[in-house]
CSV table of C-alpha atoms in Angstrom, one decimal:
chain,number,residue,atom,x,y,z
A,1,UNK,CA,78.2,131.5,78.3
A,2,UNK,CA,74.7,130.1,77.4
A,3,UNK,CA,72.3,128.4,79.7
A,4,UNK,CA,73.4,125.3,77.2
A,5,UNK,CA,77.1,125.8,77.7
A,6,UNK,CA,76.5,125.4,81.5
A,7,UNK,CA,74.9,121.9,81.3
A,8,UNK,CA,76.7,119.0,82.3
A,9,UNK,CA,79.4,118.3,79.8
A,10,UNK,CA,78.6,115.1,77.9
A,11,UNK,CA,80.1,112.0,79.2
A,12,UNK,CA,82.4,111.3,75.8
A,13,UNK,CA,83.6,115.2,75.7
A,14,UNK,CA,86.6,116.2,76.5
A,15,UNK,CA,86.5,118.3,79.6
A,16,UNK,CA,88.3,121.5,79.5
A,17,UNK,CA,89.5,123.1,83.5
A,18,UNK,CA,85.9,124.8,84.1
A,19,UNK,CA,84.1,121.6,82.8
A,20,UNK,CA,85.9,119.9,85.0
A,21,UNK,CA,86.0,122.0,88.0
A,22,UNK,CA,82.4,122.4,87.2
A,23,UNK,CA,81.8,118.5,87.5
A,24,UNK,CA,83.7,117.6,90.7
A,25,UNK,CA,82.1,120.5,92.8
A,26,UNK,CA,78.8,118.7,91.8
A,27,UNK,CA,80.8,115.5,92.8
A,28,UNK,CA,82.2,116.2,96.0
A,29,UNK,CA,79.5,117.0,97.9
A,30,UNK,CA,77.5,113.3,96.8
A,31,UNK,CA,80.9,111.3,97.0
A,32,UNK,CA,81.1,112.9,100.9
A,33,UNK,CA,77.7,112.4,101.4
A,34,UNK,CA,78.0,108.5,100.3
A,35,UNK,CA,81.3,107.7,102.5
A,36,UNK,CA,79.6,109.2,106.0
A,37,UNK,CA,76.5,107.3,104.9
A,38,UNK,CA,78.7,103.8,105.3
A,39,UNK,CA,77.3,102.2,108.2
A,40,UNK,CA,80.0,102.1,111.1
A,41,UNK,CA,79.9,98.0,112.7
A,42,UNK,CA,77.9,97.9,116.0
A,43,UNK,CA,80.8,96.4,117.7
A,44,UNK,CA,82.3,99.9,117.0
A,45,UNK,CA,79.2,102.3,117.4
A,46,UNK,CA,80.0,103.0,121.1
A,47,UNK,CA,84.0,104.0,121.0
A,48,UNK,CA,83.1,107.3,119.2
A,49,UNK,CA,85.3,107.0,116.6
A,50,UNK,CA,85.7,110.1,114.6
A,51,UNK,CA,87.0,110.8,111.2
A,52,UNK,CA,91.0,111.7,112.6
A,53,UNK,CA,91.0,107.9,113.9
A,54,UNK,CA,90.2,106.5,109.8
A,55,UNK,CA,93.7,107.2,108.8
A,56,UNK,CA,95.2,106.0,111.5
A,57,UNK,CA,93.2,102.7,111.5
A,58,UNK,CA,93.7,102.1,107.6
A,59,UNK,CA,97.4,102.6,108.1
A,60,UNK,CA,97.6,99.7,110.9
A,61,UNK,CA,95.3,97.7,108.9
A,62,UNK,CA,96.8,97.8,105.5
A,63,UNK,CA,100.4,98.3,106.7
A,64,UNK,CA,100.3,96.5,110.0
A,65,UNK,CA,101.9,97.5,113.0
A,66,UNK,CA,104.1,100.4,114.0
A,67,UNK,CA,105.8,102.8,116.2
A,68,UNK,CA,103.9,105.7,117.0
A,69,UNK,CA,106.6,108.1,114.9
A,70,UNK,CA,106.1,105.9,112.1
A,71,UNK,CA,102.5,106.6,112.0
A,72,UNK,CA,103.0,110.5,112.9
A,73,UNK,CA,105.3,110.4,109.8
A,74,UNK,CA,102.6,108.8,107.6
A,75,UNK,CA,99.7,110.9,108.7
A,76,UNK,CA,101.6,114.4,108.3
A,77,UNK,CA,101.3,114.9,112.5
A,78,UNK,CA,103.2,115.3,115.5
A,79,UNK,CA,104.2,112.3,117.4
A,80,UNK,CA,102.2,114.0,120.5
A,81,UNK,CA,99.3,113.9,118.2
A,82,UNK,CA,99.5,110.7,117.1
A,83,UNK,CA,100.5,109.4,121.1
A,84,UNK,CA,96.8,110.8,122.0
A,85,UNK,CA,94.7,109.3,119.3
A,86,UNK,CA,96.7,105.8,120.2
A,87,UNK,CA,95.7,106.3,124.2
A,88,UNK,CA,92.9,107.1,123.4
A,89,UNK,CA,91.7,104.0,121.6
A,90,UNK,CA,94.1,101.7,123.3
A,91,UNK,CA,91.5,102.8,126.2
A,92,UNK,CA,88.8,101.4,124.4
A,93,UNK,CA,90.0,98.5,123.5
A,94,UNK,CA,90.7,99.6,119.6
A,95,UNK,CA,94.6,99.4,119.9
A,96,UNK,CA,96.9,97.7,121.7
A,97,UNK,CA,100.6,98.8,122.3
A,98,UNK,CA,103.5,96.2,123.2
A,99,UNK,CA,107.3,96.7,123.8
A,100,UNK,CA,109.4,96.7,120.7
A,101,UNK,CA,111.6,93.7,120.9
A,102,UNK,CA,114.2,95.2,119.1
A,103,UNK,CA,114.2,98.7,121.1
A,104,UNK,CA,112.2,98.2,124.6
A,105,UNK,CA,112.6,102.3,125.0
A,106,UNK,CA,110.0,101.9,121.5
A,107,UNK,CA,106.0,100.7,121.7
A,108,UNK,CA,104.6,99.0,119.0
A,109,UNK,CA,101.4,100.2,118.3
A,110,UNK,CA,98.9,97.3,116.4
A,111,UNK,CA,95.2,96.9,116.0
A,112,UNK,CA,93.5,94.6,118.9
A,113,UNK,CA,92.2,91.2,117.2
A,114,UNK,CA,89.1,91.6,118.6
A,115,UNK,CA,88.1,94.6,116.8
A,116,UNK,CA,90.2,93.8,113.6
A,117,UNK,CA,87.7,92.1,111.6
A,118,UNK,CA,84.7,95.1,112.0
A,119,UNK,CA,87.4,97.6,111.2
A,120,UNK,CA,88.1,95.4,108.0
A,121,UNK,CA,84.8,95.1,107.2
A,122,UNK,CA,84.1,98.5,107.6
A,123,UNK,CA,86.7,100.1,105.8
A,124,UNK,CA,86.5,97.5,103.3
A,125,UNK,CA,83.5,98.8,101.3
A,126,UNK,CA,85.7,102.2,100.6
A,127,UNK,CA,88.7,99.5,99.2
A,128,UNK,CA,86.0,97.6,97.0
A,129,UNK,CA,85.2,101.0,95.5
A,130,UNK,CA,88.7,102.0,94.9
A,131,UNK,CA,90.0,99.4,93.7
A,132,UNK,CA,86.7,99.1,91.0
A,133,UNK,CA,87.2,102.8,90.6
A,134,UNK,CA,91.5,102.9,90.1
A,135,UNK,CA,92.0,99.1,88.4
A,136,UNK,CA,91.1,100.3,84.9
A,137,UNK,CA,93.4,102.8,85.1
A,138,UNK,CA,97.3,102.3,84.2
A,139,UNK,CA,99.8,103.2,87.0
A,140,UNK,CA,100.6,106.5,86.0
A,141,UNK,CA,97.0,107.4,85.6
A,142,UNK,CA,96.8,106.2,89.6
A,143,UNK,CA,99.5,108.2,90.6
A,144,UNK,CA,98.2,111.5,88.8
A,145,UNK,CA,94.9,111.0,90.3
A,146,UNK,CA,96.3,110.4,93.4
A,147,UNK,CA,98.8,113.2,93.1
A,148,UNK,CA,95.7,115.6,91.8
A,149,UNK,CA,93.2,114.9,94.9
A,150,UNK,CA,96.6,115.4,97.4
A,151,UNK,CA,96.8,119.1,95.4
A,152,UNK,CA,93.3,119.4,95.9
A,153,UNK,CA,93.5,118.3,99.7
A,154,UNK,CA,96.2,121.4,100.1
A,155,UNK,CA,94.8,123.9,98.3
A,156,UNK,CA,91.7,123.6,100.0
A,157,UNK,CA,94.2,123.2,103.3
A,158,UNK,CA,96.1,127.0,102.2
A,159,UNK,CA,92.8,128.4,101.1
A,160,UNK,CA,93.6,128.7,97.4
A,161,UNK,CA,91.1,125.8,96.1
């Protein structure tokens, strides 16, 4: 392969696997580089808030509020896991947990109003993109994309990508 056949494939081609491969690990490390560079609110500079805790906070936010199995099953983690990450910011004042009126054996686990709208505002600017980025596209084109970054996530995860 040429010095020419290397270059950055042409933004009307047609990719074939290598372009492609060849174009998202030239992506991946700029798109990474962009997100960390999203300035986290002052109000939650101090809590130490660490990349484990985005999930988690983007569930409660988009989904609302829910049991701490519920968000153990939607993060792909034990319940134990999920039970320190919520004690954990429940301590600083990120969460707070109430009794399930239905079950009173169950805790409810919800975002504390007071730090709502800086977790909003800070995860919002990844949404904006998204949805700028994934509107355009039809629904099945969302779902393979989605479904093709989750095959990436594992592959990297079974060290085969």
């Amino acid at each position: 392969m040429s010095t020419r056949d290397r270059a950055a494939p042409r933004a009307d081609a047609d990719l074939d696997v290598d372009g492609a491969i060849r174009a998202l690990l030239l992506l991946m490390p700029r798109l990474v580089g962009r997100v960390k560079r999203i300035p986290i609110p002052e109000e939650l500079q101090s809590l130490e808030l660490a990349p484990r805790h985005l999930s988690l906070l983007s569930y409660l936010l988009f989904d609302g509020p829910m049991t701490v199995n519920e968000l153990a099953g939607r993060l792909e983690v034990a319940p134990t896991t999920v039970s320190l990450m919520v004690s954990e910011l429940s301590r600083k004042g990120v969460l707070q947990r109430r009794e399930d009126e239905a079950d009173r054996r169950r805790r409810i686990v919800a975002l504390a109003e007071r730090q709502r709208p800086a977790i909003d505002g800070w995860l919002a600017q990844g949404a904006t993109a998204w949805r700028a980025a994934l509107e355009p596209l039809t629904p099945d084109q969302r779902r393979m994309f989605v479904d093709t970054l989750r095959a990436y996530e594992q592959g990297v995860a079974d060290g085969s990508g």
